[in-house]
Amino acid sequence: MSEIEDLHSRIMAAMDRVARGLEGLDAAGGADVDALQQALEDEKTANAQLTERVRVLSERQEDALTEAQSKAAEAEKRLKAFDLELQRLRRANAQLTEACEALRAANAEGVGEPHLINTAMIAELEALRAARAAEIAEADEIIAALTPLLETPQAETEEAS
């Protein structure tokens, strides 16, 4: 991109020098005025073409940047959802561990505590639900990563038809 801008500035400087030279030739009555005028017009045309190329490249770059930022935002959103599910799974597993410890302690004392059994069952169910949600979030992340790879060959096949 900087090469194009450098070429653009060099062409503009050359055009200015040509214009000044033409003015000097007009004053001196030079015979090559028409040739120099044509060269100036050619340089202006080349400059306009380069300017258009720079504009097109800038638009492409902005579009690519916007698309990349959009994809990054989507990936970050999915990653946050996955992280929340993992945190939920960790909390559920910690509750399950605590409930199992309490149940073991009650069994070691020979006292069957029904509320400890219920607490352990509820914690286990919550752990299972959290594990399932984490698996779904992980599968969604995998699908999101594979979808662009699967769509690209399909788009190429459609273009070839």
Short mmCIF file of the C-alpha atoms (twelve columns), coordinates in Angstrom:
data_MODEL
# 
_entry.id   MODEL 
# 
loop_
_atom_site.group_PDB 
_atom_site.id 
_atom_site.type_symbol 
_atom_site.label_atom_id 
_atom_site.label_alt_id 
_atom_site.label_comp_id 
_atom_site.label_asym_id 
_atom_site.label_seq_id 
_atom_site.Cartn_x 
_atom_site.Cartn_y 
_atom_site.Cartn_z 
_atom_site.pdbx_PDB_model_num 
ATOM 1   C CA . MET A 1   0.000   0.000   0.000   1 
ATOM 2   C CA . SER A 2   2.845   2.396   0.833   1 
ATOM 3   C CA . GLU A 3   4.504   1.561   -2.506  1 
ATOM 4   C CA . ILE A 4   1.415   2.744   -4.359  1 
ATOM 5   C CA . GLU A 5   1.319   5.936   -2.334  1 
ATOM 6   C CA . ASP A 6   5.044   6.441   -3.003  1 
ATOM 7   C CA . LEU A 7   4.518   5.928   -6.734  1 
ATOM 8   C CA . HIS A 8   1.561   8.288   -6.623  1 
ATOM 9   C CA . SER A 9   3.624   11.043  -5.018  1 
ATOM 10  C CA . ARG A 10  6.493   10.480  -7.486  1 
ATOM 11  C CA . ILE A 11  4.115   10.705  -10.440 1 
ATOM 12  C CA . MET A 12  2.579   13.889  -9.061  1 
ATOM 13  C CA . ALA A 13  6.055   15.411  -8.653  1 
ATOM 14  C CA . ALA A 14  6.957   14.396  -12.222 1 
ATOM 15  C CA . MET A 15  3.751   15.927  -13.530 1 
ATOM 16  C CA . ASP A 16  4.548   19.170  -11.739 1 
ATOM 17  C CA . ARG A 17  8.037   19.198  -13.272 1 
ATOM 18  C CA . VAL A 18  6.573   18.537  -16.731 1 
ATOM 19  C CA . ALA A 19  4.042   21.344  -16.282 1 
ATOM 20  C CA . ARG A 20  6.803   23.767  -15.241 1 
ATOM 21  C CA . GLY A 21  8.911   22.648  -18.179 1 
ATOM 22  C CA . LEU A 22  6.000   23.238  -20.530 1 
ATOM 23  C CA . GLU A 23  5.523   26.713  -19.188 1 
ATOM 24  C CA . GLY A 24  9.202   27.409  -19.780 1 
ATOM 25  C CA . LEU A 25  9.004   26.029  -23.290 1 
ATOM 26  C CA . ASP A 26  5.923   28.070  -24.075 1 
ATOM 27  C CA . ALA A 27  7.785   31.167  -22.998 1 
ATOM 28  C CA . ALA A 28  10.834  30.117  -25.008 1 
ATOM 29  C CA . GLY A 29  8.693   28.986  -27.955 1 
ATOM 30  C CA . GLY A 30  9.920   25.374  -27.971 1 
ATOM 31  C CA . ALA A 31  8.898   23.029  -30.776 1 
ATOM 32  C CA . ASP A 32  8.226   20.014  -28.541 1 
ATOM 33  C CA . VAL A 33  5.300   21.567  -26.701 1 
ATOM 34  C CA . ASP A 34  2.750   19.193  -28.222 1 
ATOM 35  C CA . ALA A 35  4.831   16.139  -27.323 1 
ATOM 36  C CA . LEU A 36  5.270   17.377  -23.799 1 
ATOM 37  C CA . GLN A 37  1.560   18.171  -23.514 1 
ATOM 38  C CA . GLN A 38  0.802   14.589  -24.586 1 
ATOM 39  C CA . ALA A 39  3.299   13.260  -22.028 1 
ATOM 40  C CA . LEU A 40  1.601   15.345  -19.366 1 
ATOM 41  C CA . GLU A 41  -1.801  13.962  -20.342 1 
ATOM 42  C CA . ASP A 42  -0.394  10.419  -20.275 1 
ATOM 43  C CA . GLU A 43  0.988   11.021  -16.799 1 
ATOM 44  C CA . LYS A 44  -2.363  12.395  -15.644 1 
ATOM 45  C CA . THR A 45  -4.099  9.296   -16.999 1 
ATOM 46  C CA . ALA A 46  -1.590  7.021   -15.265 1 
ATOM 47  C CA . ASN A 47  -2.055  8.994   -12.062 1 
ATOM 48  C CA . ALA A 48  -5.832  8.654   -12.272 1 
ATOM 49  C CA . GLN A 49  -5.490  4.899   -12.800 1 
ATOM 50  C CA . LEU A 50  -3.162  4.560   -9.816  1 
ATOM 51  C CA . THR A 51  -5.494  6.652   -7.687  1 
ATOM 52  C CA . GLU A 52  -8.386  4.366   -8.616  1 
ATOM 53  C CA . ARG A 53  -6.293  1.290   -7.776  1 
ATOM 54  C CA . VAL A 54  -5.400  2.763   -4.402  1 
ATOM 55  C CA . ARG A 55  -9.079  3.447   -3.722  1 
ATOM 56  C CA . VAL A 56  -10.092 -0.096  -4.699  1 
ATOM 57  C CA . LEU A 57  -7.316  -1.624  -2.584  1 
ATOM 58  C CA . SER A 58  -8.297  0.542   0.379   1 
ATOM 59  C CA . GLU A 59  -11.921 -0.580  0.082   1 
ATOM 60  C CA . ARG A 60  -10.868 -4.232  -0.102  1 
ATOM 61  C CA . GLN A 61  -8.645  -3.812  2.913   1 
ATOM 62  C CA . GLU A 62  -11.442 -2.130  4.887   1 
ATOM 63  C CA . ASP A 63  -13.889 -4.891  3.905   1 
ATOM 64  C CA . ALA A 64  -11.413 -7.598  4.917   1 
ATOM 65  C CA . LEU A 65  -10.730 -5.829  8.207   1 
ATOM 66  C CA . THR A 66  -14.436 -5.467  8.936   1 
ATOM 67  C CA . GLU A 67  -15.020 -9.144  8.175   1 
ATOM 68  C CA . ALA A 68  -12.098 -10.199 10.358  1 
ATOM 69  C CA . GLN A 69  -13.342 -8.041  13.226  1 
ATOM 70  C CA . SER A 70  -16.817 -9.521  12.850  1 
ATOM 71  C CA . LYS A 71  -15.458 -13.067 12.940  1 
ATOM 72  C CA . ALA A 72  -13.303 -12.221 15.941  1 
ATOM 73  C CA . ALA A 73  -16.315 -10.802 17.793  1 
ATOM 74  C CA . GLU A 74  -18.355 -13.929 17.036  1 
ATOM 75  C CA . ALA A 75  -15.516 -16.181 18.195  1 
ATOM 76  C CA . GLU A 76  -15.128 -14.143 21.373  1 
ATOM 77  C CA . LYS A 77  -18.863 -14.426 22.055  1 
ATOM 78  C CA . ARG A 78  -18.763 -18.211 21.605  1 
ATOM 79  C CA . LEU A 79  -15.660 -18.440 23.773  1 
ATOM 80  C CA . LYS A 80  -17.351 -16.483 26.565  1 
ATOM 81  C CA . ALA A 81  -20.395 -18.772 26.404  1 
ATOM 82  C CA . PHE A 82  -18.113 -21.798 26.535  1 
ATOM 83  C CA . ASP A 83  -16.235 -20.316 29.491  1 
ATOM 84  C CA . LEU A 84  -19.494 -19.686 31.363  1 
ATOM 85  C CA . GLU A 85  -20.530 -23.295 30.832  1 
ATOM 86  C CA . LEU A 86  -17.166 -24.521 32.074  1 
ATOM 87  C CA . GLN A 87  -17.447 -22.348 35.191  1 
ATOM 88  C CA . ARG A 88  -20.920 -23.747 35.795  1 
ATOM 89  C CA . LEU A 89  -19.530 -27.266 35.421  1 
ATOM 90  C CA . ARG A 90  -16.738 -26.553 37.896  1 
ATOM 91  C CA . ARG A 91  -19.223 -25.169 40.461  1 
ATOM 92  C CA . ALA A 92  -21.497 -28.183 40.023  1 
ATOM 93  C CA . ASN A 93  -18.572 -30.555 40.435  1 
ATOM 94  C CA . ALA A 94  -17.465 -28.721 43.580  1 
ATOM 95  C CA . GLN A 95  -20.996 -29.046 45.010  1 
ATOM 96  C CA . LEU A 96  -21.044 -32.714 44.098  1 
ATOM 97  C CA . THR A 97  -17.710 -33.259 45.806  1 
ATOM 98  C CA . GLU A 98  -18.939 -31.518 48.969  1 
ATOM 99  C CA . ALA A 99  -22.181 -33.514 48.987  1 
ATOM 100 C CA . CYS A 100 -20.311 -36.796 48.505  1 
ATOM 101 C CA . GLU A 101 -17.914 -35.925 51.331  1 
ATOM 102 C CA . ALA A 102 -20.831 -35.187 53.637  1 
ATOM 103 C CA . LEU A 103 -22.531 -38.429 52.598  1 
ATOM 104 C CA . ARG A 104 -19.330 -40.418 53.223  1 
ATOM 105 C CA . ALA A 105 -18.930 -38.814 56.631  1 
ATOM 106 C CA . ALA A 106 -22.542 -39.660 57.538  1 
ATOM 107 C CA . ASN A 107 -22.089 -43.252 56.368  1 
ATOM 108 C CA . ALA A 108 -18.839 -43.554 58.321  1 
ATOM 109 C CA . GLU A 109 -20.725 -42.544 61.474  1 
ATOM 110 C CA . GLY A 110 -23.453 -45.037 60.629  1 
ATOM 111 C CA . VAL A 111 -26.074 -42.331 60.354  1 
ATOM 112 C CA . GLY A 112 -28.155 -42.353 57.170  1 
ATOM 113 C CA . GLU A 113 -29.072 -38.743 56.442  1 
ATOM 114 C CA . PRO A 114 -31.835 -38.503 53.794  1 
ATOM 115 C CA . HIS A 115 -31.232 -34.802 53.154  1 
ATOM 116 C CA . LEU A 116 -27.553 -35.528 52.404  1 
ATOM 117 C CA . ILE A 117 -28.594 -38.133 49.870  1 
ATOM 118 C CA . ASN A 118 -31.014 -35.652 48.287  1 
ATOM 119 C CA . THR A 119 -28.339 -32.952 48.235  1 
ATOM 120 C CA . ALA A 120 -25.886 -35.346 46.605  1 
ATOM 121 C CA . MET A 121 -28.471 -36.365 43.988  1 
ATOM 122 C CA . ILE A 122 -29.307 -32.731 43.199  1 
ATOM 123 C CA . ALA A 123 -25.612 -31.865 42.920  1 
ATOM 124 C CA . GLU A 124 -25.025 -34.834 40.646  1 
ATOM 125 C CA . LEU A 125 -27.931 -33.837 38.404  1 
ATOM 126 C CA . GLU A 126 -26.641 -30.274 38.204  1 
ATOM 127 C CA . ALA A 127 -23.159 -31.588 37.349  1 
ATOM 128 C CA . LEU A 128 -24.630 -33.718 34.567  1 
ATOM 129 C CA . ARG A 129 -26.593 -30.752 33.207  1 
ATOM 130 C CA . ALA A 130 -23.521 -28.513 33.322  1 
ATOM 131 C CA . ALA A 131 -21.406 -31.179 31.613  1 
ATOM 132 C CA . ARG A 132 -24.027 -31.493 28.879  1 
ATOM 133 C CA . ALA A 133 -24.165 -27.713 28.390  1 
ATOM 134 C CA . ALA A 134 -20.360 -27.571 28.202  1 
ATOM 135 C CA . GLU A 135 -20.354 -30.346 25.595  1 
ATOM 136 C CA . ILE A 136 -22.955 -28.455 23.545  1 
ATOM 137 C CA . ALA A 137 -20.901 -25.247 23.743  1 
ATOM 138 C CA . GLU A 138 -17.801 -27.164 22.690  1 
ATOM 139 C CA . ALA A 139 -19.671 -28.764 19.770  1 
ATOM 140 C CA . ASP A 140 -20.940 -25.320 18.715  1 
ATOM 141 C CA . GLU A 141 -17.358 -24.042 18.735  1 
ATOM 142 C CA . ILE A 142 -16.208 -26.962 16.581  1 
ATOM 143 C CA . ILE A 143 -19.092 -26.452 14.146  1 
ATOM 144 C CA . ALA A 144 -18.306 -22.746 13.900  1 
ATOM 145 C CA . ALA A 145 -14.675 -23.551 13.091  1 
ATOM 146 C CA . LEU A 146 -15.563 -26.178 10.466  1 
ATOM 147 C CA . THR A 147 -18.405 -24.331 8.725   1 
ATOM 148 C CA . PRO A 148 -16.164 -21.903 6.746   1 
ATOM 149 C CA . LEU A 149 -13.982 -24.813 5.656   1 
ATOM 150 C CA . LEU A 150 -16.999 -26.690 4.332   1 
ATOM 151 C CA . GLU A 151 -18.574 -23.670 2.625   1 
ATOM 152 C CA . THR A 152 -15.449 -22.697 0.662   1 
ATOM 153 C CA . PRO A 153 -15.314 -25.825 -1.575  1 
ATOM 154 C CA . GLN A 154 -19.069 -25.617 -2.068  1 
ATOM 155 C CA . ALA A 155 -18.818 -21.997 -3.248  1 
ATOM 156 C CA . GLU A 156 -15.959 -22.908 -5.606  1 
ATOM 157 C CA . THR A 157 -18.039 -25.770 -7.055  1 
ATOM 158 C CA . GLU A 158 -20.984 -23.433 -7.650  1 
ATOM 159 C CA . GLU A 159 -18.745 -20.863 -9.356  1 
ATOM 160 C CA . ALA A 160 -17.273 -23.533 -11.651 1 
ATOM 161 C CA . SER A 161 -20.747 -24.651 -12.783 1 
# 
